[in-house]
Tab-separated table of C-alpha atoms in Angstrom:
chain	number	residue	atom	x	y	z
A	1165	MET	CA	137.465	181.907	31.918
A	1166	ALA	CA	139.809	179.304	33.376
A	1167	GLU	CA	139.472	175.792	32.457
A	1168	GLY	CA	137.615	173.559	34.921
A	1169	ARG	CA	139.590	171.993	37.647
A	1170	ALA	CA	140.552	168.367	37.186
A	1171	LEU	CA	138.642	166.049	39.504
A	1172	PRO	CA	140.776	164.105	41.965
A	1173	GLU	CA	141.078	160.461	41.308
A	1174	SER	CA	138.859	158.274	43.485
A	1175	THR	CA	140.799	156.394	46.142
A	1176	THR	CA	137.969	154.013	46.993
A	1177	GLU	CA	138.818	150.469	46.051
A	1178	PRO	CA	136.082	148.078	44.966
A	1179	ASP	CA	135.083	145.303	47.363
A	1180	PRO	CA	136.970	142.148	46.679
A	1181	VAL	CA	134.890	139.370	45.283
A	1182	SER	CA	135.307	136.047	47.055
A	1183	ASP	CA	136.220	133.189	44.783
A	1184	ALA	CA	134.691	130.633	47.196
A	1185	PRO	CA	131.454	129.134	45.913
A	1186	ALA	CA	128.299	130.036	47.812
A	1187	GLU	CA	126.933	127.420	50.195
A	1188	PRO	CA	123.815	125.776	48.842
A	1189	ALA	CA	120.612	126.171	50.828
A	1190	ALA	CA	119.513	123.268	52.989
A	1191	PRO	CA	117.082	121.121	51.054
A	1192	THR	CA	113.558	121.011	52.331
A	1193	PRO	CA	112.596	117.468	53.377
A	1194	SER	CA	109.915	116.045	51.226
A	1195	VAL	CA	107.122	114.107	52.865
A	1196	PRO	CA	104.924	112.033	50.583
A	1197	GLY	CA	101.388	113.365	50.530
A	1198	ALA	CA	102.203	116.403	52.712
A	1199	ASP	CA	101.625	120.044	51.838
A	1200	PRO	CA	104.968	121.753	50.931
A	1201	ALA	CA	103.938	124.884	52.819
A	1202	THR	CA	103.292	122.821	55.966
A	1203	VAL	CA	106.652	121.070	55.650
A	1204	GLU	CA	108.504	124.391	55.256
A	1205	ALA	CA	106.708	125.805	58.292
A	1206	HIS	CA	107.964	122.928	60.456
A	1207	THR	CA	111.548	123.053	59.104
A	1208	PRO	CA	114.013	124.542	61.680
A	1209	ALA	CA	115.326	127.952	60.584
A	1210	ALA	CA	118.839	127.318	61.889
A	1211	GLU	CA	120.897	124.573	63.388
A	1212	GLY	CA	120.513	124.044	67.138
A	1213	SER	CA	116.869	125.109	67.198
A	1214	SER	CA	114.678	122.678	69.123
A	1215	GLU	CA	111.230	121.731	68.008
A	1216	GLN	CA	108.545	121.459	70.665
A	1217	VAL	CA	106.582	118.234	70.467
A	1218	THR	CA	103.046	118.226	71.771
A	1219	ALA	CA	101.375	114.951	72.661
A	1220	PRO	CA	98.284	114.307	70.566
A	1221	ALA	CA	95.029	114.760	72.385
A	1222	ASP	CA	92.463	112.023	72.738
A	1223	PRO	CA	90.300	112.241	69.618
A	1224	GLY	CA	87.217	111.367	71.672
A	1225	THR	CA	87.718	114.193	74.168
A	1226	PRO	CA	86.354	117.605	73.160
A	1227	PRO	CA	88.857	120.502	73.351
A	1228	GLY	CA	89.183	121.998	76.803
A	1229	GLU	CA	87.228	119.200	78.488
A	1230	VAL	CA	88.847	116.966	81.111
A	1231	ARG	CA	86.985	113.840	82.107
A	1232	GLU	CA	87.168	112.772	85.748
A	1233	ARG	CA	86.198	109.332	86.986
A	1234	LYS	CA	83.359	109.447	89.424
A	1235	ALA	CA	83.903	107.450	92.596
A	1236	VAL	CA	81.527	104.549	93.132
A	1237	SER	CA	79.366	104.854	96.227
A	1238	THR	CA	80.081	102.319	98.958
A	1239	TRP	CA	77.026	102.820	101.132
A	1240	PRO	CA	75.067	100.009	99.375
A	1241	VAL	CA	77.768	97.591	100.552
A	1242	LEU	CA	77.184	98.661	104.149
A	1243	LEU	CA	73.448	98.156	103.685
A	1244	LEU	CA	74.042	94.652	102.342
A	1245	ALA	CA	76.560	93.822	105.043
A	1246	LEU	CA	74.257	94.658	107.952
A	1247	PRO	CA	71.835	91.707	107.607
A	1248	ALA	CA	74.729	89.418	106.689
A	1249	PHE	CA	76.558	90.493	109.840
A	1250	VAL	CA	73.517	89.721	112.013
A	1251	ALA	CA	73.005	86.286	110.446
A	1252	ILE	CA	76.698	85.334	110.556
A	1253	TRP	CA	77.171	86.594	114.109
A	1254	SER	CA	74.137	84.713	115.438
A	1255	GLY	CA	75.131	81.549	113.568
A	1256	TRP	CA	78.685	81.501	114.932
A	1257	VAL	CA	77.567	82.329	118.476
A	1258	GLY	CA	74.938	79.599	118.308
A	1259	LEU	CA	77.464	77.097	116.962
A	1260	GLY	CA	79.852	78.065	119.739
A	1261	GLY	CA	77.158	77.287	122.290
A	1262	LEU	CA	76.702	73.834	120.775
A	1263	THR	CA	80.447	73.106	120.819
A	1264	GLY	CA	81.359	74.061	124.378
A	1265	PHE	CA	81.971	77.818	124.041
A	1266	GLY	CA	80.245	79.875	126.710
A	1267	ILE	CA	80.598	82.152	129.725
A	1268	VAL	CA	84.053	82.302	131.303
A	1269	HIS	CA	85.777	84.504	133.889
A	1270	PRO	CA	89.019	85.589	132.170
A	1271	LEU	CA	90.323	87.605	135.161
A	1272	PRO	CA	89.894	85.407	138.234
A	1273	GLY	CA	91.184	86.980	141.410
A	1274	ILE	CA	91.554	90.337	139.649
A	1275	TRP	CA	88.046	91.052	138.452
A	1276	ASP	CA	85.798	88.199	139.490
A	1277	GLU	CA	82.616	89.856	138.260
A	1278	PHE	CA	83.964	90.191	134.713
A	1279	GLU	CA	82.375	87.633	132.384
A	1280	LEU	CA	82.963	86.918	128.715
A	1281	ASN	CA	81.145	84.659	126.297
A	1282	THR	CA	83.884	83.021	124.254
A	1283	ALA	CA	81.437	82.236	121.446
A	1284	ILE	CA	81.940	85.763	120.111
A	1285	THR	CA	85.552	84.930	119.276
A	1286	LEU	CA	84.394	82.766	116.374
A	1287	PRO	CA	82.722	85.437	114.177
A	1288	ILE	CA	85.294	88.083	115.106
A	1289	GLY	CA	88.251	85.868	114.249
A	1290	VAL	CA	87.111	83.903	111.209
A	1291	GLU	CA	85.082	86.527	109.367
A	1292	THR	CA	87.415	89.433	110.110
A	1293	TYR	CA	90.384	87.502	108.816
A	1294	ALA	CA	88.466	86.453	105.703
A	1295	ALA	CA	87.586	90.076	104.899
A	1296	TYR	CA	91.141	91.293	105.531
A	1297	ALA	CA	92.761	88.538	103.465
A	1298	LEU	CA	90.306	89.258	100.654
A	1299	ARG	CA	91.348	92.909	100.723
A	1300	VAL	CA	95.043	91.976	100.585
A	1301	TRP	CA	94.464	89.599	97.672
A	1302	LEU	CA	92.506	92.074	95.547
A	1303	SER	CA	94.654	95.111	96.303
A	1304	GLY	CA	97.437	94.077	93.897
A	1305	GLN	CA	99.969	96.089	95.942
A	1306	VAL	CA	101.603	93.303	97.941
A	1307	PRO	CA	104.357	90.765	97.203
A	1308	ALA	CA	103.359	87.800	95.056
A	1309	ARG	CA	103.757	85.234	97.841
A	1310	ALA	CA	101.616	87.279	100.218
A	1311	ARG	CA	98.955	87.740	97.569
A	1312	HIS	CA	98.804	84.017	96.809
A	1313	PHE	CA	98.580	83.129	100.498
A	1314	ALA	CA	95.885	85.765	101.035
A	1315	LYS	CA	93.879	84.367	98.119
A	1316	VAL	CA	93.976	80.774	99.347
A	1317	SER	CA	93.336	81.637	102.990
A	1318	ALA	CA	90.533	84.106	102.190
A	1319	LEU	CA	88.639	81.603	100.052
A	1320	GLY	CA	89.262	78.891	102.644
A	1321	SER	CA	87.995	81.094	105.477
A	1322	LEU	CA	84.855	82.014	103.545
A	1323	ALA	CA	84.173	78.358	102.736
A	1324	LEU	CA	84.787	77.375	106.367
A	1325	GLY	CA	82.418	80.095	107.528
A	1326	ALA	CA	79.723	78.843	105.161
A	1327	LEU	CA	80.152	75.274	106.425
A	1328	GLY	CA	79.871	76.521	110.006
A	1329	GLN	CA	76.580	78.238	109.221
A	1330	ILE	CA	75.275	75.104	107.525
A	1331	ALA	CA	76.245	72.905	110.478
A	1332	TYR	CA	74.593	75.220	112.994
A	1333	HIS	CA	71.283	75.460	111.138
A	1334	LEU	CA	71.146	71.717	110.470
A	1335	MET	CA	71.758	70.880	114.128
A	1336	THR	CA	69.271	73.503	115.290
A	1337	ALA	CA	66.613	72.234	112.887
A	1338	ALA	CA	67.222	68.674	114.144
A	1339	GLY	CA	66.770	69.774	117.774
A	1340	MET	CA	70.325	68.905	118.824
A	1341	THR	CA	71.673	70.474	122.001
A	1342	ALA	CA	75.298	69.428	121.482
A	1343	ALA	CA	77.386	69.086	118.362
A	1344	PRO	CA	79.095	65.807	117.387
A	1345	TRP	CA	82.647	65.406	118.589
A	1346	TRP	CA	84.232	65.970	115.186
A	1347	ILE	CA	82.389	69.254	114.689
A	1348	THR	CA	83.421	70.329	118.196
A	1349	THR	CA	87.044	69.453	117.379
A	1350	ILE	CA	87.059	71.548	114.206
A	1351	VAL	CA	85.364	74.543	115.828
A	1352	ALA	CA	87.705	74.427	118.820
A	1353	CYS	CA	90.720	74.692	116.496
A	1354	LEU	CA	89.429	77.745	114.614
A	1355	PRO	CA	90.892	80.436	116.935
A	1356	VAL	CA	94.324	78.817	116.707
A	1357	ALA	CA	94.070	78.506	112.922
A	1358	VAL	CA	93.057	82.162	112.569
A	1359	LEU	CA	95.992	83.255	114.715
A	1360	GLY	CA	98.417	81.212	112.594
A	1361	MET	CA	97.065	82.485	109.275
A	1362	GLY	CA	97.106	86.083	110.475
A	1363	ALA	CA	100.706	85.827	111.679
A	1364	ALA	CA	101.808	84.144	108.439
A	1365	LEU	CA	100.110	86.756	106.262
A	1366	THR	CA	101.672	89.591	108.252
A	1367	HIS	CA	105.114	88.032	107.836
A	1368	LEU	CA	104.658	87.628	104.076
A	1369	LEU	CA	103.482	91.217	103.712
A	1370	HIS	CA	106.786	92.453	105.166
A	1371	THR	CA	108.982	89.979	103.283
A	1372	PRO	CA	110.096	90.790	99.708
A	1373	ASP	CA	109.800	88.143	97.012
A	1374	LEU	CA	113.567	88.172	96.362
A	1375	GLU	CA	114.461	87.101	99.862
A	1376	VAL	CA	117.434	84.708	99.851
A	1377	THR	CA	116.783	81.546	101.827
A	1378	ARG	CA	119.680	79.611	103.187
């Protein structure tokens, strides 16, 4: 029997071993008092990975519950305003009658039958402006100068309206049929004053605070 054949020499070369030292693993940041497993779970696996940050929820709000503010009902204000409107309207109209306001024909030669009692201009002008200026002052959405002017003029209009009511009831209780001259002078100037304050407030509402004055 022939001798066994000689095996061919293997031509496969072993893989070269790199002499470069292996890169050390990134150290895990240590947080005092934190669980190591939790810290490793939040450590990015590779560079460039972004971590999503979630805003903390309100601790007082149960999960899945969203609280909505309930609007306050305004109908009680209308109920309160109705008797005030009647009293204020009658007081201003009565004061106008004592200070020379009355029936006029504003369209002579055009509509002679048309009559208007000018006493109604007092409650419409003074009280409407006071309510509007009060709204502008408390809104907080207007320039600073306009808000300051609205505050002063609103409080002044309300105080003036209260003094007008006081004057009317005192003169009516005393049986007077005509107001003193100084009261008549003040009341006669009210429509002009309301027009001026309304125009000034409108101008300030459309003028920024940083306006350059020359």
